[in-house]
Tab-separated table of C-alpha atoms and ligand atoms in Angstrom:
chain	number	residue	atom	x	y	z
A	1	MET	CA	-1.720	9.784	-21.560
A	2	PRO	CA	-1.942	8.199	-17.444
A	3	GLN	CA	-2.560	11.654	-15.250
A	4	PRO	CA	0.132	11.891	-12.946
A	5	ARG	CA	-1.682	10.656	-10.049
A	6	GLU	CA	-2.165	7.645	-11.556
A	7	LEU	CA	1.270	7.281	-12.829
A	8	LEU	CA	2.290	8.123	-8.685
A	9	ARG	CA	0.103	5.423	-8.105
A	10	GLN	CA	1.507	3.348	-10.437
A	11	ILE	CA	5.504	3.952	-8.461
A	12	PRO	CA	5.504	0.351	-6.487
A	13	ALA	CA	6.515	0.447	-2.293
A	14	VAL	CA	9.622	-0.129	-0.680
A	15	ASP	CA	9.114	-3.528	0.615
A	16	GLU	CA	7.802	-4.522	-2.762
A	17	LEU	CA	10.758	-3.764	-4.738
A	18	LEU	CA	13.272	-4.859	-1.881
A	19	ARG	CA	10.978	-8.302	-2.480
A	20	ARG	CA	11.781	-8.372	-6.229
A	21	PRO	CA	13.914	-11.693	-7.034
A	22	GLY	CA	15.565	-9.780	-9.892
A	23	LEU	CA	16.967	-7.378	-7.578
A	24	ALA	CA	17.166	-9.011	-4.185
A	25	PRO	CA	20.530	-10.259	-4.786
A	26	LEU	CA	21.814	-6.731	-5.309
A	27	TRP	CA	19.996	-5.675	-1.941
A	28	SER	CA	21.484	-8.553	-0.096
A	29	GLU	CA	24.972	-7.190	-1.023
A	30	ILE	CA	24.490	-4.026	0.182
A	31	GLY	CA	22.609	-4.788	2.894
A	32	PRO	CA	19.199	-4.009	3.899
A	33	ALA	CA	19.890	-0.960	5.670
A	34	ALA	CA	21.487	0.654	2.740
A	35	ALA	CA	19.117	-0.947	0.299
A	36	ARG	CA	16.430	0.813	2.036
A	37	ARG	CA	18.215	4.183	1.395
A	38	VAL	CA	18.900	3.763	-2.338
A	39	ILE	CA	15.499	2.786	-3.146
A	40	ALA	CA	13.871	5.959	-1.299
A	41	ALA	CA	15.979	8.220	-2.728
A	42	GLU	CA	15.401	6.872	-6.641
A	43	LEU	CA	11.323	6.441	-5.481
A	44	ASP	CA	11.587	10.278	-4.164
A	45	ALA	CA	13.664	11.508	-7.330
A	46	LEU	CA	10.752	9.931	-9.470
A	47	ARG	CA	7.956	11.432	-7.734
A	48	ARG	CA	9.500	14.814	-8.312
A	49	ALA	CA	9.179	13.882	-11.734
A	50	PRO	CA	7.033	11.008	-12.720
A	51	SER	CA	6.622	10.079	-16.184
A	52	PRO	CA	5.869	6.554	-17.867
A	53	ALA	CA	9.230	6.647	-18.579
A	54	ALA	CA	10.547	6.935	-15.895
A	55	VAL	CA	8.047	4.619	-14.028
A	56	ALA	CA	9.508	1.723	-16.505
A	57	ALA	CA	12.626	2.749	-16.123
A	58	LEU	CA	12.686	1.942	-12.356
A	59	GLU	CA	14.427	-0.870	-12.418
A	60	PRO	CA	17.581	-0.435	-14.573
A	61	ARG	CA	18.086	2.948	-12.794
A	62	LEU	CA	17.802	0.833	-8.826
A	63	VAL	CA	20.374	-1.659	-10.355
A	64	GLU	CA	22.666	1.770	-11.248
A	65	ALA	CA	21.991	3.113	-7.887
A	66	ALA	CA	23.255	0.005	-5.789
A	67	ARG	CA	26.336	-0.243	-8.418
A	68	ARG	CA	27.092	3.523	-7.673
A	69	TYR	CA	26.735	2.584	-4.010
A	70	ARG	CA	29.069	-0.097	-4.061
A	71	GLN	CA	31.420	1.664	-5.537
A	72	ALA	CA	34.423	3.421	-3.506
A	73	SER	CA	34.498	6.882	-4.011
A	74	LEU	CA	38.192	7.288	-3.790
A	75	ARG	CA	39.451	4.614	-6.154
A	76	PRO	CA	42.555	4.302	-8.398
A	77	VAL	CA	43.281	6.489	-11.654
A	78	ILE	CA	45.260	6.183	-14.711
A	79	ASN	CA	47.038	9.292	-14.739
A	80	ALA	CA	47.913	9.642	-18.183
A	81	THR	CA	48.410	13.900	-17.935
A	82	GLY	CA	52.167	13.587	-17.427
A	83	VAL	CA	52.150	15.514	-14.165
A	84	VAL	CA	54.517	12.794	-12.419
A	85	LEU	CA	53.910	14.473	-8.305
A	86	HIS	CA	49.969	15.227	-8.874
A	87	THR	CA	48.443	16.826	-6.039
A	88	ASN	CA	44.969	16.122	-7.235
A	89	LEU	CA	45.905	12.454	-8.254
A	90	GLY	CA	47.474	12.085	-4.921
A	91	ARG	CA	51.167	12.626	-5.980
A	92	ALA	CA	53.332	9.779	-5.788
A	93	PRO	CA	52.265	6.494	-6.142
A	94	LEU	CA	54.404	4.038	-3.943
A	95	GLY	CA	56.231	0.783	-5.396
A	96	ALA	CA	55.007	-2.571	-5.008
A	97	PRO	CA	57.515	-3.408	-1.891
A	98	ALA	CA	55.635	-0.303	-0.145
A	99	ALA	CA	52.961	-1.296	-0.811
A	100	ALA	CA	53.239	-4.691	-0.028
A	101	ARG	CA	54.775	-3.521	3.657
A	102	LEU	CA	51.615	-0.901	4.212
A	103	ALA	CA	49.514	-4.318	3.446
A	104	ALA	CA	51.563	-6.747	5.991
A	105	VAL	CA	51.347	-4.291	8.627
A	106	ALA	CA	47.570	-3.065	8.568
A	107	ALA	CA	46.755	-6.307	8.542
A	108	ASN	CA	48.138	-7.237	12.126
A	109	TYR	CA	49.388	-5.946	15.423
A	110	THR	CA	53.022	-4.122	15.504
A	111	ASN	CA	55.529	-3.173	17.222
A	112	LEU	CA	54.580	0.251	16.061
A	113	GLU	CA	55.853	0.957	19.887
A	114	PHE	CA	56.911	-1.386	21.679
A	115	ASP	CA	60.519	-2.683	21.954
A	116	LEU	CA	60.814	-6.075	21.337
A	117	ALA	CA	64.348	-6.619	22.716
A	118	THR	CA	63.318	-5.292	26.142
A	119	GLY	CA	59.703	-6.100	26.247
A	120	ARG	CA	58.849	-2.148	27.676
A	121	ARG	CA	57.396	0.851	25.965
A	122	GLY	CA	59.492	1.878	22.708
A	123	ARG	CA	59.259	4.822	20.126
A	124	ARG	CA	57.491	4.733	17.108
A	125	ASP	CA	60.506	7.522	15.543
A	126	ARG	CA	63.020	5.051	16.134
A	127	HIS	CA	61.843	2.480	13.609
A	128	LEU	CA	63.167	4.917	10.013
A	129	GLU	CA	66.157	6.440	12.405
A	130	PRO	CA	69.026	4.069	11.141
A	131	LEU	CA	67.666	4.062	7.841
A	132	LEU	CA	67.464	8.299	7.566
A	133	ALA	CA	70.625	8.685	9.524
A	134	ALA	CA	72.284	6.845	6.669
A	135	LEU	CA	70.874	8.724	4.051
A	136	THR	CA	70.894	12.181	5.468
A	137	GLY	CA	73.610	12.591	7.801
A	138	ALA	CA	71.011	13.750	10.019
A	139	GLU	CA	71.742	12.913	13.999
A	140	ARG	CA	67.416	12.567	13.898
A	141	THR	CA	64.917	12.737	12.247
A	142	LEU	CA	60.922	12.717	13.494
A	143	VAL	CA	58.041	12.478	10.951
A	144	VAL	CA	54.502	14.234	11.388
A	145	ASN	CA	51.417	13.964	8.719
A	146	ASN	CA	52.878	16.206	5.761
A	147	ASN	CA	55.347	18.916	5.366
A	148	ALA	CA	53.063	21.492	6.553
A	149	ALA	CA	52.780	20.435	9.964
A	150	ALA	CA	56.111	19.680	9.760
A	151	LEU	CA	56.465	23.776	10.173
A	152	VAL	CA	53.745	24.052	12.188
A	153	LEU	CA	55.596	21.556	14.495
A	154	ALA	CA	59.005	23.260	14.013
A	155	LEU	CA	57.424	26.804	14.508
A	156	ASN	CA	55.348	26.397	17.357
A	157	THR	CA	58.298	24.830	19.306
A	158	LEU	CA	61.371	26.743	18.380
A	159	VAL	CA	59.201	30.185	17.893
A	160	LEU	CA	55.772	30.742	19.174
A	161	GLU	CA	56.175	29.341	22.719
A	162	ASN	CA	58.180	32.530	23.522
A	163	ALA	CA	56.624	34.948	20.901
A	164	GLY	CA	59.917	36.081	19.272
A	165	GLU	CA	60.337	36.985	15.674
A	166	VAL	CA	61.472	34.833	13.216
A	167	LEU	CA	63.250	36.160	10.082
A	168	VAL	CA	62.269	35.367	6.314
A	169	SER	CA	64.038	36.640	3.017
A	170	ARG	CA	60.985	38.875	1.080
A	171	GLY	CA	62.049	36.690	-1.675
A	172	GLU	CA	60.676	33.397	0.397
A	173	LEU	CA	57.156	34.399	1.639
A	174	VAL	CA	55.565	31.393	-0.467
A	175	GLU	CA	52.279	30.486	-0.679
A	176	ILE	CA	52.494	26.361	-0.929
A	177	GLY	CA	49.119	25.556	-1.647
A	178	GLU	CA	45.668	26.846	-1.802
A	179	THR	CA	46.214	29.592	1.074
A	180	PHE	CA	48.434	28.206	3.122
A	181	ARG	CA	51.356	30.796	3.170
A	182	ILE	CA	54.468	31.061	5.481
A	183	ALA	CA	53.737	34.322	5.928
A	184	ASP	CA	50.144	32.930	8.209
A	185	ILE	CA	51.894	29.828	9.640
A	186	VAL	CA	54.456	32.156	11.236
A	187	THR	CA	52.296	35.003	12.499
A	188	ARG	CA	49.135	32.802	13.320
A	189	GLY	CA	50.756	31.929	16.876
A	190	GLY	CA	51.818	34.842	17.628
A	191	ALA	CA	55.128	35.284	16.686
A	192	THR	CA	56.434	38.435	14.857
A	193	LEU	CA	57.191	38.228	11.140
A	194	VAL	CA	60.360	40.325	10.048
A	195	GLU	CA	61.286	40.399	6.650
A	196	VAL	CA	64.793	40.450	5.405
A	197	GLY	CA	65.560	42.118	2.133
A	198	ALA	CA	63.699	42.756	-1.136
A	199	THR	CA	61.833	40.288	-3.600
A	200	ASN	CA	64.469	39.503	-5.518
A	201	ARG	CA	67.625	40.271	-3.627
A	202	THR	CA	68.635	39.413	-0.278
A	203	ARG	CA	71.808	39.743	1.157
A	204	LEU	CA	74.057	37.987	4.635
A	205	ALA	CA	73.914	41.971	5.915
A	206	ASP	CA	70.040	42.129	5.837
A	207	TYR	CA	69.732	38.885	8.191
A	208	ARG	CA	72.557	40.556	10.299
A	209	ALA	CA	70.760	43.799	10.401
A	210	ALA	CA	67.300	42.506	11.156
A	211	LEU	CA	68.416	40.677	14.083
A	212	SER	CA	67.352	41.982	17.756
A	213	PRO	CA	67.564	39.939	21.148
A	214	ARG	CA	64.104	38.881	20.070
A	215	THR	CA	65.055	36.530	17.376
A	216	ARG	CA	63.883	32.763	18.240
A	217	LEU	CA	64.858	31.598	14.023
A	218	ILE	CA	66.197	31.804	10.462
A	219	LEU	CA	63.971	30.040	8.157
A	220	ARG	CA	64.749	29.306	4.599
A	221	VAL	CA	62.634	28.457	2.196
A	222	HIS	CA	63.347	26.569	-0.705
A	223	ARG	CA	61.892	27.914	-3.852
A	224	SER	CA	60.242	24.628	-4.563
A	225	ASN	CA	57.447	25.662	-6.328
A	226	PHE	CA	58.563	28.879	-8.060
A	227	THR	CA	61.355	30.070	-9.621
A	228	GLN	CA	62.948	33.475	-10.015
A	229	GLU	CA	65.695	34.488	-12.462
A	230	GLY	CA	67.299	37.758	-13.613
A	231	PHE	CA	68.563	40.553	-10.986
A	232	VAL	CA	68.229	37.993	-7.908
A	233	GLU	CA	70.639	37.123	-5.146
A	234	GLN	CA	70.324	35.513	-1.585
A	235	PRO	CA	73.284	34.159	0.559
A	236	PRO	CA	74.470	30.889	0.066
A	237	LEU	CA	73.321	28.464	2.481
A	238	ALA	CA	76.760	27.761	4.540
A	239	GLU	CA	77.009	32.147	5.286
A	240	LEU	CA	73.179	31.689	6.721
A	241	ALA	CA	73.992	28.901	9.148
A	242	ALA	CA	77.150	30.793	10.361
A	243	LEU	CA	75.259	33.740	10.931
A	244	ALA	CA	72.519	32.158	12.787
A	245	ARG	CA	75.298	30.260	14.508
A	246	GLU	CA	76.423	33.295	15.727
A	247	ALA	CA	73.584	34.597	16.890
A	248	GLY	CA	73.330	31.680	18.933
A	249	ILE	CA	69.569	30.704	16.648
A	250	PRO	CA	68.893	27.910	15.035
A	251	LEU	CA	68.507	28.084	11.300
A	252	LEU	CA	65.286	26.035	9.936
A	253	GLU	CA	65.201	24.951	6.192
A	254	ASP	CA	61.701	24.421	4.873
A	255	LEU	CA	63.224	22.408	1.567
A	256	GLY	CA	59.581	21.347	0.344
A	257	SER	CA	59.972	18.995	-2.353
A	258	GLY	CA	62.793	16.878	-0.288
A	259	CYS	CA	65.405	15.273	-2.826
A	260	LEU	CA	67.599	12.560	-0.984
A	261	SER	CA	69.555	11.638	-4.049
A	262	PRO	CA	69.536	13.472	-7.328
A	263	GLN	CA	68.453	11.022	-9.834
A	264	PRO	CA	67.946	11.284	-13.687
A	265	GLY	CA	65.228	14.223	-14.469
A	266	MET	CA	66.493	16.227	-11.137
A	267	GLU	CA	69.465	17.472	-11.748
A	268	GLY	CA	70.825	20.452	-9.350
A	269	GLU	CA	67.945	19.560	-6.621
A	270	PRO	CA	69.284	20.306	-3.372
A	271	THR	CA	69.655	17.231	-1.392
A	272	VAL	CA	68.692	17.341	2.396
A	273	ALA	CA	71.916	15.716	3.340
A	274	ALA	CA	73.593	18.922	1.153
A	275	SER	CA	71.452	21.309	3.527
A	276	LEU	CA	72.356	19.825	6.813
A	277	ARG	CA	75.993	19.702	5.789
A	278	ALA	CA	76.271	23.650	5.411
A	279	GLY	CA	74.875	23.509	8.654
A	280	VAL	CA	71.401	23.919	8.739
A	281	ASP	CA	70.050	22.794	11.777
A	282	LEU	CA	66.732	21.439	11.186
A	283	VAL	CA	65.191	20.513	7.185
A	284	THR	CA	61.911	19.845	6.772
A	285	TYR	CA	60.670	18.150	4.270
A	286	SER	CA	57.885	15.889	2.247
A	287	GLY	CA	57.247	12.566	2.304
A	288	ASP	CA	55.099	11.974	-1.317
A	289	LYS	CA	56.845	14.604	-3.149
A	290	LEU	CA	60.576	14.156	-4.867
A	291	LEU	CA	61.465	11.357	-2.006
A	292	GLY	CA	58.668	9.191	-4.004
A	293	GLY	CA	56.708	7.871	-0.437
A	294	PRO	CA	53.323	8.127	1.492
A	295	GLN	CA	52.403	11.485	2.420
A	296	ALA	CA	54.245	12.810	5.045
A	297	GLY	CA	56.675	15.520	6.364
A	298	LEU	CA	60.246	14.882	7.695
A	299	MET	CA	62.514	16.869	10.452
A	300	SER	CA	65.864	16.150	9.846
A	301	GLY	CA	68.766	17.894	11.824
A	302	ARG	CA	70.643	18.509	15.689
A	303	ALA	CA	69.170	15.950	18.303
A	304	ALA	CA	68.482	18.580	20.869
A	305	LEU	CA	66.077	20.308	18.810
A	306	LEU	CA	64.429	17.585	17.839
A	307	ASP	CA	63.934	16.509	21.146
A	308	ARG	CA	62.149	19.664	22.205
A	309	LEU	CA	59.977	19.215	19.077
A	310	ARG	CA	58.872	15.568	19.669
A	311	ALA	CA	58.030	17.039	23.660
A	312	ASN	CA	55.525	19.534	22.431
A	313	PRO	CA	52.277	17.979	22.778
A	314	LEU	CA	51.004	19.623	19.055
A	315	TYR	CA	53.942	16.054	17.984
A	316	ARG	CA	51.134	13.412	19.349
A	317	ALA	CA	48.380	15.691	17.071
A	318	LEU	CA	50.594	15.408	14.049
A	319	ARG	CA	51.955	12.025	13.712
A	320	LEU	CA	52.432	9.901	11.531
A	321	ASP	CA	50.592	6.344	11.588
A	322	ARG	CA	51.738	2.938	11.533
A	323	LEU	CA	50.371	2.361	7.757
A	324	ARG	CA	52.589	5.211	6.329
A	325	LEU	CA	55.650	4.503	8.613
A	326	ALA	CA	55.458	1.146	6.872
A	327	ALA	CA	55.327	2.621	3.391
A	328	LEU	CA	57.799	5.140	3.828
A	329	GLU	CA	60.513	2.434	5.776
A	330	ALA	CA	60.079	0.157	2.642
A	331	THR	CA	60.785	3.082	0.131
A	332	LEU	CA	63.489	4.407	2.165
A	333	ASP	CA	65.210	1.283	2.439
A	334	ALA	CA	64.713	1.295	-1.262
A	335	TYR	CA	67.086	3.958	-1.150
A	336	GLY	CA	69.699	2.580	0.798
A	337	ARG	CA	69.789	-0.682	-1.837
A	338	GLU	CA	69.810	2.383	-4.730
A	339	ALA	CA	66.942	0.073	-6.137
A	340	TRP	CA	65.661	2.796	-7.749
A	341	ASP	CA	63.043	1.293	-9.531
A	342	GLU	CA	61.660	0.096	-6.837
A	343	ILE	CA	60.206	3.617	-6.333
A	344	PRO	CA	58.070	4.990	-9.323
A	345	VAL	CA	58.139	8.945	-8.955
A	346	LEU	CA	62.243	8.575	-9.719
A	347	ALA	CA	61.420	6.021	-12.607
A	348	MET	CA	58.655	8.146	-14.045
A	349	LEU	CA	61.689	11.358	-13.908
A	350	ALA	CA	63.789	9.473	-15.402
A	351	GLY	CA	61.609	8.109	-18.613
A	352	GLU	CA	63.825	5.873	-19.474
A	353	GLY	CA	62.483	3.892	-22.365
A	354	LEU	CA	59.276	6.477	-22.778
A	355	GLU	CA	59.787	6.674	-26.407
A	356	ALA	CA	59.949	3.293	-27.345
A	357	ARG	CA	57.216	2.725	-25.456
A	358	VAL	CA	55.080	5.373	-26.796
A	359	ARG	CA	55.957	4.532	-30.463
A	360	ALA	CA	54.800	0.912	-29.521
A	361	PHE	CA	51.386	1.836	-27.848
A	362	ALA	CA	50.080	4.270	-30.837
A	363	THR	CA	50.687	1.640	-32.976
A	364	GLN	CA	48.014	-0.348	-31.345
A	365	ILE	CA	45.361	2.627	-30.921
A	366	PRO	CA	42.038	2.314	-32.722
A	367	ALA	CA	41.757	4.204	-36.192
A	368	TRP	CA	39.015	6.424	-35.636
A	369	LEU	CA	41.060	7.957	-32.382
A	370	ARG	CA	44.111	8.775	-35.272
A	371	ALA	CA	46.396	8.608	-32.983
A	372	GLU	CA	50.345	10.157	-33.788
A	373	ALA	CA	52.968	10.492	-31.180
A	374	VAL	CA	54.400	13.955	-31.043
A	375	PRO	CA	57.107	15.697	-28.869
A	376	GLY	CA	55.810	16.953	-25.869
A	377	GLU	CA	56.865	18.168	-22.459
A	378	SER	CA	55.760	16.607	-18.910
A	379	VAL	CA	56.186	17.864	-15.779
A	380	ALA	CA	57.323	16.978	-12.015
A	381	GLY	CA	54.103	18.855	-10.348
A	382	GLY	CA	53.046	18.971	-6.585
A	383	GLY	CA	55.102	21.960	-6.423
A	384	ALA	CA	58.134	20.680	-7.483
A	385	ARG	CA	60.850	21.260	-9.985
A	386	PRO	CA	59.341	24.629	-11.429
A	387	GLY	CA	59.987	25.629	-14.741
A	388	GLN	CA	61.872	22.385	-15.477
A	389	ARG	CA	60.266	20.182	-18.408
A	390	LEU	CA	60.576	16.847	-19.170
A	391	ARG	CA	60.695	16.395	-23.152
A	392	GLY	CA	59.409	13.200	-24.183
A	393	LEU	CA	56.925	11.699	-26.557
A	394	VAL	CA	52.734	11.793	-26.057
A	395	ILE	CA	50.343	10.636	-27.890
A	396	ALA	CA	48.030	13.092	-29.547
A	397	LEU	CA	44.313	11.933	-30.164
A	398	ALA	CA	42.407	13.857	-33.327
A	399	PRO	CA	38.931	11.564	-32.584
A	400	ASP	CA	36.689	10.993	-35.625
A	401	GLY	CA	33.630	12.145	-35.001
A	402	VAL	CA	33.665	13.509	-31.119
A	403	SER	CA	35.677	16.621	-29.559
A	404	ALA	CA	38.936	15.793	-28.028
A	405	GLY	CA	37.195	17.228	-24.648
A	406	GLU	CA	33.998	14.623	-25.066
A	407	LEU	CA	36.746	12.343	-25.451
A	408	GLN	CA	38.281	13.387	-22.202
A	409	ALA	CA	35.199	13.272	-20.752
A	410	ARG	CA	34.347	9.850	-21.593
A	411	LEU	CA	37.974	8.398	-20.664
A	412	ARG	CA	37.143	9.904	-16.955
A	413	ARG	CA	34.006	8.196	-16.293
A	414	ALA	CA	35.973	4.631	-17.779
A	415	ALA	CA	36.738	2.098	-15.010
A	416	PRO	CA	39.341	3.005	-13.845
A	417	PRO	CA	38.510	6.228	-14.518
A	418	ILE	CA	41.418	7.520	-17.294
A	419	ILE	CA	42.814	11.397	-16.561
A	420	ALA	CA	43.901	12.924	-19.808
A	421	ARG	CA	44.844	16.470	-21.101
A	422	VAL	CA	43.744	18.367	-23.890
A	423	GLY	CA	45.544	20.846	-26.090
A	424	ARG	CA	45.101	22.466	-29.202
A	425	ASP	CA	42.032	20.444	-29.984
A	426	ARG	CA	43.813	17.168	-29.594
A	427	CYS	CA	43.550	15.010	-26.507
A	428	LEU	CA	47.453	13.731	-25.222
A	429	LEU	CA	48.098	11.226	-23.204
A	430	ASP	CA	51.235	11.289	-21.608
A	431	LEU	CA	52.835	7.442	-20.549
A	432	ARG	CA	55.108	8.837	-18.605
A	433	THR	CA	52.628	8.501	-15.648
A	434	VAL	CA	50.841	5.257	-17.280
A	435	PHE	CA	52.491	1.908	-15.534
A	436	PRO	CA	53.677	-0.244	-18.363
A	437	GLY	CA	51.449	-3.031	-16.533
A	438	GLN	CA	48.063	-0.892	-17.549
A	439	GLU	CA	48.586	-0.140	-21.173
A	440	ALA	CA	46.068	-3.054	-21.701
A	441	GLU	CA	43.368	-1.993	-19.348
A	442	LEU	CA	44.364	2.157	-21.360
A	443	LEU	CA	44.085	0.201	-24.764
A	444	ALA	CA	40.508	-1.436	-23.706
A	445	ALA	CA	39.610	1.864	-22.558
A	446	LEU	CA	40.313	3.503	-25.438
A	447	GLU	CA	38.307	1.245	-27.683
A	448	ARG	CA	34.770	1.488	-25.295
A	449	ALA	CA	34.962	4.984	-25.560
A	450	ARG	CA	33.223	4.959	-29.381
A	451	ARG	CA	30.481	3.339	-28.422
A	452	GLU	CA	29.843	5.548	-25.288
B	501	PLP	C1	55.687	21.063	-1.063
B	501	PLP	C2	56.062	22.108	0.153
B	501	PLP	C3	55.354	22.223	1.321
B	501	PLP	C4	54.132	22.140	1.885
B	501	PLP	O1	54.313	20.060	1.962
B	501	PLP	P1	53.374	19.013	2.186
B	501	PLP	O2	53.890	17.919	2.393
B	501	PLP	O3	52.272	19.303	0.887
B	501	PLP	O4	52.624	19.881	3.506
B	501	PLP	C5	56.033	22.858	2.154
B	501	PLP	N1	56.788	23.887	2.039
B	501	PLP	C6	57.396	24.097	0.666
B	501	PLP	C7	58.515	24.939	0.141
B	501	PLP	C8	56.687	22.995	-0.425
B	501	PLP	O5	57.654	23.208	-1.797
């Protein structure tokens, strides 16, 4: 056994490794500065735990480190979980036309804020207006970073500026995502939250009794991410709108998942158009939930209110960039043409032809995985359609010789990574969220998973 000091002497210098013929092409790919950093990090690790085997394996380790460096951190994965709007996996995937529009706009100058007719300065929020007016009946729509931002902008403009009160039912004081709570957004900027009714029942009379000269707004929150059943009651939207009108204050509805047109798999979901018809003054909703577009927060409603929101300096900090505007316009254009198959989220929720796909796919899976098509359930996810189960067939794998959890981990390390679920000691693949064009890659990864 060589002594540690002797081992340390065997570790090559950075410059020598930079010149090595076997490695030089790799370094020219990532550039000299990155190459030095990658080499230095590997050498540091080696000096901390020197061993003959580690010294001998230095070259392959450098190749692997350079590969890791080159690999993007944010990259596509195959979602085999069946959770259509998986927040951790980026929610709604864009349809091909929307992705193409985004790419075209990304690599070019655009008329983002330029009026091609007059040659003067234009407005970015005008591009979507005709489509959104047709789809929702709204006088005007403004678009910002996400629905949370839309809520912040609306509350900041309509309430916080003059530190008034907001009425919210106790049954709607929701937490939207990690620690983002309706109650906190309302109170953070100095407005007073006035809780109305009880957790399970809030009547119109409760709202009426809570009105005061300082009330600036009634906020209604759609239960898009949880359900209540049993002894529950809330006033119909139209009655609440009438009360707000009578009091001379706006009714704001946070519709959350924001359905534009209920398609198969989202039956009974309230639409933006229906809320506006019921008399809501301003509706906020997400672009990347049931709408199936890019991350965005849309605010549709009365022109006078939206003009005030637009004039708030916060709008500039929250507004949407041209890439997502392009993707959103293309998605809305698909709605306009009723081209449902261009919006992946809608196709996945509908799940048409899923059973036949699952059965055909299951027969191609290598025998050692002992695949079986079994009844299963997918969910919409992403804070939309809670309690709804989308029934279908899923593929259950009981691999020979490795645990379901180990197979799940191997699939996650595949290229592209495959995200699967584990249930009752089996690894579950739900093809509802796998694009038909990804099936070959999925199959190849399943074949490779044995040898890992
Ligand atoms: C999802 C959701 C939000 C937040 O929307 P983001 O686009 O994720 O910011 C707000 N309110 C409700 C009711 C929601 O369901």
